[in-house]
mmCIF file of C-alpha atoms in Angstrom:
data_model
loop_
_atom_site.group_PDB
_atom_site.id
_atom_site.type_symbol
_atom_site.label_atom_id
_atom_site.label_comp_id
_atom_site.label_asym_id
_atom_site.label_seq_id
_atom_site.Cartn_x
_atom_site.Cartn_y
_atom_site.Cartn_z
ATOM 1 C CA MET A 27 137.104 76.172 37.570
ATOM 2 C CA PRO A 28 137.043 79.252 39.771
ATOM 3 C CA ASN A 29 139.430 79.294 42.632
ATOM 4 C CA THR A 30 137.251 78.907 45.723
ATOM 5 C CA ARG A 31 138.754 79.641 49.055
ATOM 6 C CA ILE A 32 137.135 78.064 52.020
ATOM 7 C CA ARG A 33 137.768 79.555 55.435
ATOM 8 C CA TYR A 34 137.616 77.303 58.405
ATOM 9 C CA GLN A 35 137.174 78.918 61.834
ATOM 10 C CA SER A 36 138.006 76.937 64.897
ATOM 11 C CA PHE A 37 137.292 77.607 68.538
ATOM 12 C CA ARG A 38 139.671 76.724 71.279
ATOM 13 C CA LYS A 39 138.004 74.323 73.614
ATOM 14 C CA ASN A 40 138.381 73.962 77.325
ATOM 15 C CA LYS A 41 139.265 70.724 78.992
ATOM 16 C CA LYS A 42 135.620 69.582 78.896
ATOM 17 C CA GLY A 43 135.324 70.223 75.202
ATOM 18 C CA VAL A 44 133.168 73.400 75.562
ATOM 19 C CA SER A 45 134.197 76.554 73.778
ATOM 20 C CA PRO A 46 134.712 79.762 75.851
ATOM 21 C CA ALA A 47 131.801 81.462 74.062
ATOM 22 C CA LEU A 48 129.404 78.616 74.828
ATOM 23 C CA SER A 49 130.696 78.461 78.382
ATOM 24 C CA THR A 50 129.931 82.164 78.794
ATOM 25 C CA ILE A 51 126.397 81.684 77.458
ATOM 26 C CA ILE A 52 125.784 78.817 79.884
ATOM 27 C CA LEU A 53 127.114 80.892 82.776
ATOM 28 C CA MET A 54 124.937 83.881 81.835
ATOM 29 C CA THR A 55 121.878 81.636 81.527
ATOM 30 C CA ALA A 56 122.534 80.188 84.985
ATOM 31 C CA VAL A 57 122.978 83.679 86.459
ATOM 32 C CA ILE A 58 119.736 84.886 84.847
ATOM 33 C CA ALA A 59 117.902 81.839 86.173
ATOM 34 C CA MET A 60 119.247 82.500 89.675
ATOM 35 C CA ILE A 61 118.213 86.164 89.436
ATOM 36 C CA MET A 62 114.707 85.187 88.308
ATOM 37 C CA VAL A 63 114.387 82.724 91.201
ATOM 38 C CA ALA A 64 115.606 85.362 93.639
ATOM 39 C CA MET A 65 113.197 87.937 92.210
ATOM 40 C CA SER A 66 110.316 85.482 92.417
ATOM 41 C CA TYR A 67 111.185 84.686 96.039
ATOM 42 C CA ALA A 68 111.550 88.386 96.916
ATOM 43 C CA ASN A 69 108.242 89.191 95.208
ATOM 44 C CA GLY A 70 106.548 86.367 97.108
ATOM 45 C CA MET A 71 107.974 87.612 100.404
ATOM 46 C CA LEU A 72 106.893 91.171 99.605
ATOM 47 C CA ASN A 73 103.339 90.067 98.756
ATOM 48 C CA SER A 74 103.214 87.983 101.914
ATOM 49 C CA GLN A 75 104.315 90.930 104.051
ATOM 50 C CA MET A 76 101.869 93.275 102.341
ATOM 51 C CA ALA A 77 99.031 90.777 102.761
ATOM 52 C CA ASN A 78 99.818 90.371 106.460
ATOM 53 C CA ASN A 79 99.867 94.140 106.877
ATOM 54 C CA GLU A 80 96.518 94.388 105.113
ATOM 55 C CA PHE A 81 95.056 91.675 107.326
ATOM 56 C CA THR A 82 96.262 93.435 110.490
ATOM 57 C CA SER A 83 95.020 96.799 109.208
ATOM 58 C CA ASN A 84 91.561 95.396 108.565
ATOM 59 C CA GLN A 85 91.355 94.009 112.075
ATOM 60 C CA GLN A 86 91.440 97.636 113.207
ATOM 61 C CA PHE A 87 88.965 98.522 110.453
ATOM 62 C CA MET A 88 86.472 96.003 111.855
ATOM 63 C CA ALA A 89 86.991 97.288 115.408
ATOM 64 C CA THR A 90 86.378 100.873 114.247
ATOM 65 C CA THR A 91 83.324 99.791 112.253
ATOM 66 C CA GLY A 92 81.933 98.189 115.399
ATOM 67 C CA GLN A 93 82.321 101.468 117.282
ATOM 68 C CA GLN A 94 80.570 103.370 114.510
ATOM 69 C CA MET A 95 77.791 100.774 114.414
ATOM 70 C CA ASP A 96 77.127 101.518 118.091
ATOM 71 C CA ALA A 97 77.113 105.259 117.333
ATOM 72 C CA VAL A 98 74.477 105.102 114.576
ATOM 73 C CA ALA A 99 72.257 102.282 115.867
ATOM 74 C CA TRP A 100 70.481 104.517 118.407
ATOM 75 C CA ASN A 101 70.367 107.687 116.265
ATOM 76 C CA LEU A 102 67.919 107.350 113.407
ATOM 77 C CA GLY A 103 69.227 108.645 110.091
ATOM 78 C CA SER A 104 72.791 109.133 111.317
ATOM 79 C CA THR A 105 75.652 107.792 109.201
ATOM 80 C CA GLN A 106 79.318 106.958 109.653
ATOM 81 C CA THR A 107 81.852 105.976 106.990
ATOM 82 C CA VAL A 108 84.956 103.856 107.623
ATOM 83 C CA THR A 109 87.681 103.131 105.045
ATOM 84 C CA TYR A 110 89.634 99.904 104.734
ATOM 85 C CA SER A 111 92.473 98.342 102.732
ATOM 86 C CA THR A 112 91.761 95.981 99.871
ATOM 87 C CA HIS A 113 94.344 94.523 97.533
ATOM 88 C CA PHE A 114 94.551 90.854 98.425
ATOM 89 C CA GLY A 115 91.141 90.305 100.076
ATOM 90 C CA PHE A 116 87.558 91.481 99.781
ATOM 91 C CA LEU A 117 84.575 92.465 101.914
ATOM 92 C CA SER A 118 81.351 90.438 102.089
ATOM 93 C CA PHE A 119 78.150 90.265 104.098
ATOM 94 C CA ASN A 120 76.260 87.222 105.344
ATOM 95 C CA ALA A 121 72.638 87.968 106.221
ATOM 96 C CA SER A 122 70.754 86.385 109.127
ATOM 97 C CA ALA A 123 73.827 84.620 110.491
ATOM 98 C CA LEU A 124 72.963 84.951 114.188
ATOM 99 C CA ASN A 125 69.820 85.189 116.304
ATOM 100 C CA TYR A 126 69.305 86.084 119.954
ATOM 101 C CA SER A 127 66.254 84.839 121.822
ATOM 102 C CA PHE A 128 64.905 86.107 125.158
ATOM 103 C CA ALA A 129 62.816 84.385 127.797
ATOM 104 C CA VAL A 130 61.536 86.874 130.378
ATOM 105 C CA TYR A 131 59.719 85.924 133.591
ATOM 106 C CA SER A 132 57.578 88.449 135.465
ATOM 107 C CA SER A 133 55.154 88.063 138.338
ATOM 108 C CA SER A 134 52.279 89.469 136.269
ATOM 109 C CA SER A 135 52.754 87.680 132.931
ATOM 110 C CA GLY A 136 54.773 84.579 133.714
ATOM 111 C CA TRP A 137 57.152 83.563 130.928
ATOM 112 C CA VAL A 138 57.241 85.707 127.769
ATOM 113 C CA ASN A 139 59.433 84.618 124.866
ATOM 114 C CA PHE A 140 60.581 86.701 121.913
ATOM 115 C CA THR A 141 63.450 86.788 119.421
ATOM 116 C CA ALA A 142 65.463 89.803 118.342
ATOM 117 C CA PRO A 143 65.712 90.508 114.611
ATOM 118 C CA ALA A 144 68.356 88.270 113.032
ATOM 119 C CA THR A 145 71.686 89.985 112.463
ATOM 120 C CA GLY A 146 74.075 89.638 109.570
ATOM 121 C CA LEU A 147 77.863 89.523 109.769
ATOM 122 C CA LEU A 148 80.353 91.784 108.044
ATOM 123 C CA LEU A 149 83.301 89.679 106.833
ATOM 124 C CA TYR A 150 86.723 90.460 105.407
ATOM 125 C CA ASN A 151 88.037 87.472 103.448
ATOM 126 C CA MET A 152 91.725 86.887 102.743
ATOM 127 C CA PRO A 153 92.750 83.993 100.442
ATOM 128 C CA LEU A 154 94.826 81.362 102.219
ATOM 129 C CA SER A 155 97.467 81.708 99.517
ATOM 130 C CA TYR A 156 98.284 85.124 101.022
ATOM 131 C CA VAL A 157 97.526 84.715 104.733
ATOM 132 C CA SER A 158 97.208 81.364 106.462
ATOM 133 C CA LEU A 159 97.138 81.227 110.266
ATOM 134 C CA GLY A 160 96.587 77.476 110.481
ATOM 135 C CA SER A 161 93.500 75.305 110.362
ATOM 136 C CA ASN A 162 91.021 76.068 113.187
ATOM 137 C CA TYR A 163 92.904 79.221 114.169
ATOM 138 C CA PHE A 164 90.739 81.525 116.296
ATOM 139 C CA GLU A 165 91.430 84.897 117.892
ATOM 140 C CA ARG A 166 89.402 87.756 119.343
ATOM 141 C CA VAL A 167 90.495 91.333 118.754
ATOM 142 C CA PRO A 168 91.789 92.409 121.143
ATOM 143 C CA VAL A 169 93.003 89.041 122.413
ATOM 144 C CA ASN A 170 91.859 89.804 125.980
ATOM 145 C CA ALA A 171 88.290 90.633 124.903
ATOM 146 C CA ASN A 172 85.464 89.144 126.950
ATOM 147 C CA SER A 173 84.112 86.053 125.201
ATOM 148 C CA SER A 174 80.521 86.445 126.421
ATOM 149 C CA PHE A 175 77.915 87.685 123.948
ATOM 150 C CA LEU A 176 76.278 89.524 126.878
ATOM 151 C CA GLN A 177 78.502 92.353 128.122
ATOM 152 C CA GLN A 178 77.641 94.215 131.330
ATOM 153 C CA GLY A 179 78.321 97.918 131.743
ATOM 154 C CA ALA A 180 77.237 101.248 130.267
ATOM 155 C CA SER A 181 80.341 101.612 128.063
ATOM 156 C CA VAL A 182 81.096 98.033 127.007
ATOM 157 C CA PRO A 183 81.147 97.259 123.253
ATOM 158 C CA VAL A 184 78.117 95.912 121.394
ATOM 159 C CA ASN A 185 80.191 93.762 119.065
ATOM 160 C CA GLN A 186 83.070 91.337 118.843
ATOM 161 C CA VAL A 187 85.770 91.093 116.179
ATOM 162 C CA LEU A 188 86.797 87.520 115.370
ATOM 163 C CA CYS A 189 89.732 86.293 113.271
ATOM 164 C CA GLU A 190 89.646 82.692 112.197
ATOM 165 C CA GLU A 191 90.531 80.064 109.684
ATOM 166 C CA LYS A 192 88.218 77.083 109.589
ATOM 167 C CA LEU A 193 88.506 74.649 106.730
ATOM 168 C CA SER A 194 84.944 73.810 105.776
ATOM 169 C CA SER A 195 82.794 73.723 102.679
ATOM 170 C CA ASN A 196 81.744 77.334 103.346
ATOM 171 C CA SER A 197 85.123 78.900 104.100
ATOM 172 C CA SER A 198 87.746 76.559 102.673
ATOM 173 C CA CYS A 199 89.632 79.262 100.792
ATOM 174 C CA TYR A 200 89.808 82.175 103.218
ATOM 175 C CA THR A 201 91.096 83.461 106.508
ATOM 176 C CA ARG A 202 88.348 85.748 107.770
ATOM 177 C CA ILE A 203 87.787 88.725 110.035
ATOM 178 C CA ALA A 204 84.188 88.929 111.258
ATOM 179 C CA LEU A 205 82.269 91.753 112.920
ATOM 180 C CA VAL A 206 79.668 90.146 115.213
ATOM 181 C CA PRO A 207 76.960 92.257 116.922
ATOM 182 C CA THR A 208 76.509 91.358 120.606
ATOM 183 C CA ILE A 209 74.458 92.634 123.544
ATOM 184 C CA ARG A 210 75.187 95.389 126.066
ATOM 185 C CA MET A 211 73.367 95.257 129.390
ATOM 186 C CA PHE A 212 73.439 97.612 132.345
ATOM 187 C CA ASN A 213 71.210 98.249 135.317
ATOM 188 C CA SER A 214 70.321 101.412 137.185
ATOM 189 C CA THR A 215 68.087 102.378 140.081
ATOM 190 C CA ILE A 216 65.877 105.432 140.384
ATOM 191 C CA MET A 217 65.633 106.309 144.057
ATOM 192 C CA GLY A 218 62.197 107.023 145.468
ATOM 193 C CA THR A 219 59.401 105.499 147.466
ATOM 194 C CA PRO A 220 59.583 102.851 146.316
ATOM 195 C CA SER A 221 62.813 102.745 144.339
ATOM 196 C CA THR A 222 62.651 101.316 140.811
ATOM 197 C CA SER A 223 65.324 99.053 139.322
ATOM 198 C CA TYR A 224 65.929 99.026 135.557
ATOM 199 C CA TYR A 225 67.770 96.486 133.409
ATOM 200 C CA LYS A 226 68.442 97.711 129.871
ATOM 201 C CA PHE A 227 69.606 95.593 126.931
ATOM 202 C CA TYR A 228 71.007 97.062 123.687
ATOM 203 C CA LEU A 229 71.512 94.998 120.532
ATOM 204 C CA PRO A 230 72.363 96.554 117.142
ATOM 205 C CA TYR A 231 71.717 94.319 114.166
ATOM 206 C CA LEU A 232 73.018 94.457 110.607
ATOM 207 C CA CYS A 233 70.064 93.849 108.316
ATOM 208 C CA GLN A 234 71.041 94.954 104.828
ATOM 209 C CA PHE A 235 74.113 95.259 102.620
ATOM 210 C CA SER A 236 74.394 97.116 99.320
ATOM 211 C CA THR A 237 77.210 98.270 97.041
ATOM 212 C CA THR A 238 77.774 101.565 95.252
ATOM 213 C CA HIS A 239 80.416 102.415 92.666
ATOM 214 C CA SER A 240 83.326 104.045 94.434
ATOM 215 C CA SER A 241 87.068 104.229 93.917
ATOM 216 C CA SER A 242 87.605 104.342 97.678
ATOM 217 C CA PRO A 243 87.117 101.086 99.619
ATOM 218 C CA SER A 244 84.830 102.008 102.497
ATOM 219 C CA VAL A 245 81.607 101.115 104.276
ATOM 220 C CA THR A 246 78.878 103.517 105.333
ATOM 221 C CA LEU A 247 76.650 102.597 108.282
ATOM 222 C CA THR A 248 73.199 104.114 108.691
ATOM 223 C CA GLY A 249 70.853 103.956 111.675
ATOM 224 C CA GLU A 250 67.404 103.035 110.328
ATOM 225 C CA ASN A 251 65.091 102.064 113.176
ATOM 226 C CA VAL A 252 64.937 101.281 116.900
ATOM 227 C CA THR A 253 62.502 98.769 118.408
ATOM 228 C CA GLU A 254 61.750 98.771 122.143
ATOM 229 C CA ILE A 255 60.173 96.095 124.327
ATOM 230 C CA THR A 256 59.439 96.847 128.002
ATOM 231 C CA THR A 257 58.288 94.461 130.742
ATOM 232 C CA SER A 258 57.737 95.236 134.450
ATOM 233 C CA GLY A 259 58.140 93.026 137.511
ATOM 234 C CA VAL A 260 60.837 90.930 135.870
ATOM 235 C CA THR A 261 62.805 88.577 138.113
ATOM 236 C CA LYS A 262 64.487 86.239 135.605
ATOM 237 C CA ILE A 263 65.863 86.618 132.076
ATOM 238 C CA ILE A 264 67.376 83.930 129.854
ATOM 239 C CA VAL A 265 69.272 85.102 126.760
ATOM 240 C CA THR A 266 70.356 82.571 124.131
ATOM 241 C CA ALA A 267 72.604 82.962 121.089
ATOM 242 C CA ILE A 268 71.437 80.880 118.116
ATOM 243 C CA PRO A 269 73.886 80.624 115.184
ATOM 244 C CA SER A 270 72.411 80.007 111.734
ATOM 245 C CA ILE A 271 73.616 76.547 110.756
ATOM 246 C CA SER A 272 72.004 76.890 107.325
ATOM 247 C CA ALA A 273 74.110 80.008 106.675
ATOM 248 C CA GLY A 274 77.281 78.087 107.520
ATOM 249 C CA PHE A 275 77.825 79.337 111.079
ATOM 250 C CA ASN A 276 77.837 77.106 114.135
ATOM 251 C CA SER A 277 78.763 77.616 117.780
ATOM 252 C CA SER A 278 82.455 76.959 117.124
ATOM 253 C CA PHE A 279 82.578 79.882 114.690
ATOM 254 C CA PHE A 280 81.552 82.391 117.373
ATOM 255 C CA ASN A 281 83.173 80.487 120.243
ATOM 256 C CA PHE A 282 81.167 82.324 122.897
ATOM 257 C CA ALA A 283 81.897 81.440 126.515
ATOM 258 C CA ASN A 284 78.311 80.149 126.750
ATOM 259 C CA ASN A 285 75.458 80.035 124.276
ATOM 260 C CA SER A 286 72.942 80.844 127.002
ATOM 261 C CA VAL A 287 73.061 83.257 129.946
ATOM 262 C CA THR A 288 70.573 83.249 132.847
ATOM 263 C CA LEU A 289 70.052 86.367 134.960
ATOM 264 C CA ASN A 290 68.255 86.250 138.320
ATOM 265 C CA ILE A 291 67.458 89.830 139.264
ATOM 266 C CA PRO A 292 65.375 91.702 141.840
ATOM 267 C CA SER A 293 61.942 92.732 140.586
ATOM 268 C CA SER A 294 62.797 95.256 137.868
ATOM 269 C CA VAL A 295 61.688 96.958 134.710
ATOM 270 C CA ALA A 296 63.418 95.239 131.772
ATOM 271 C CA GLU A 297 63.898 97.284 128.597
ATOM 272 C CA PHE A 298 65.138 95.792 125.316
ATOM 273 C CA TYR A 299 66.361 98.006 122.448
ATOM 274 C CA PHE A 300 67.093 96.638 118.975
ATOM 275 C CA GLY A 301 68.830 99.064 116.592
ATOM 276 C CA GLU A 302 68.589 98.419 112.863
ATOM 277 C CA VAL A 303 71.744 99.304 110.905
ATOM 278 C CA THR A 304 72.212 99.114 107.135
ATOM 279 C CA THR A 305 75.607 98.846 105.489
ATOM 280 C CA THR A 306 76.657 100.276 102.140
ATOM 281 C CA GLU A 307 79.983 99.382 100.572
ATOM 282 C CA GLY A 308 81.487 102.475 98.959
ATOM 283 C CA CYS A 309 80.428 106.100 99.292
ATOM 284 C CA SER A 310 76.900 106.816 98.141
#
């Protein structure tokens, strides 16, 4: 019978009965697990910081877009393009989200009622998994902005930028930044015999949204049309904001100081201008 030599290899064990080699493997596994946890935490913190930066950046994007909307609304065919950041969120448009109605009283015609064209809202949506400000969070940008939908003065804005998080069936997954068209009003007097007082109202409205293929995230605004309504001998004007409940927007979404404003004015010429603005996502 052949002489078979059998080698037996033994490992020295520690006090707990675990060999040094196995102990090293366990230690390395624990270290790797700790590194992976740390990397996951660091990556989560980095994404959170980047998402917050994107959210803040797009607040300014909406404010700039509002300024450009005012620039093109009264100049037919003019365009302005504004870029924005998009990695965690996305841009959307909700048509016919808000209406403004007018009741105008004049000595010659009595009460005349009409409604401005419905306006859509431009929205930037950020998933709550990246940015969550708390349920029912609401903020205007800037925070000291006037909360009335009717602003008085020749240089006041014709829009408001809103940031909010409202947990509802229509917005349960997102913190949103909204660009909301509002009304600018100012009055002037032409001296003469007799003098004539004018009250002018300007409302741009977003009526259409389309998308083009573009590698650069941007929106292009185009002034399409201006409608004018003029009434003389006006002594009272009632302006009312009417949110579209069916579109998922109620009064708490806009959080205006009042949903209706009444103006008692000396006998004046009232002029109403409605500027149609279309929005294209991407560069055409």
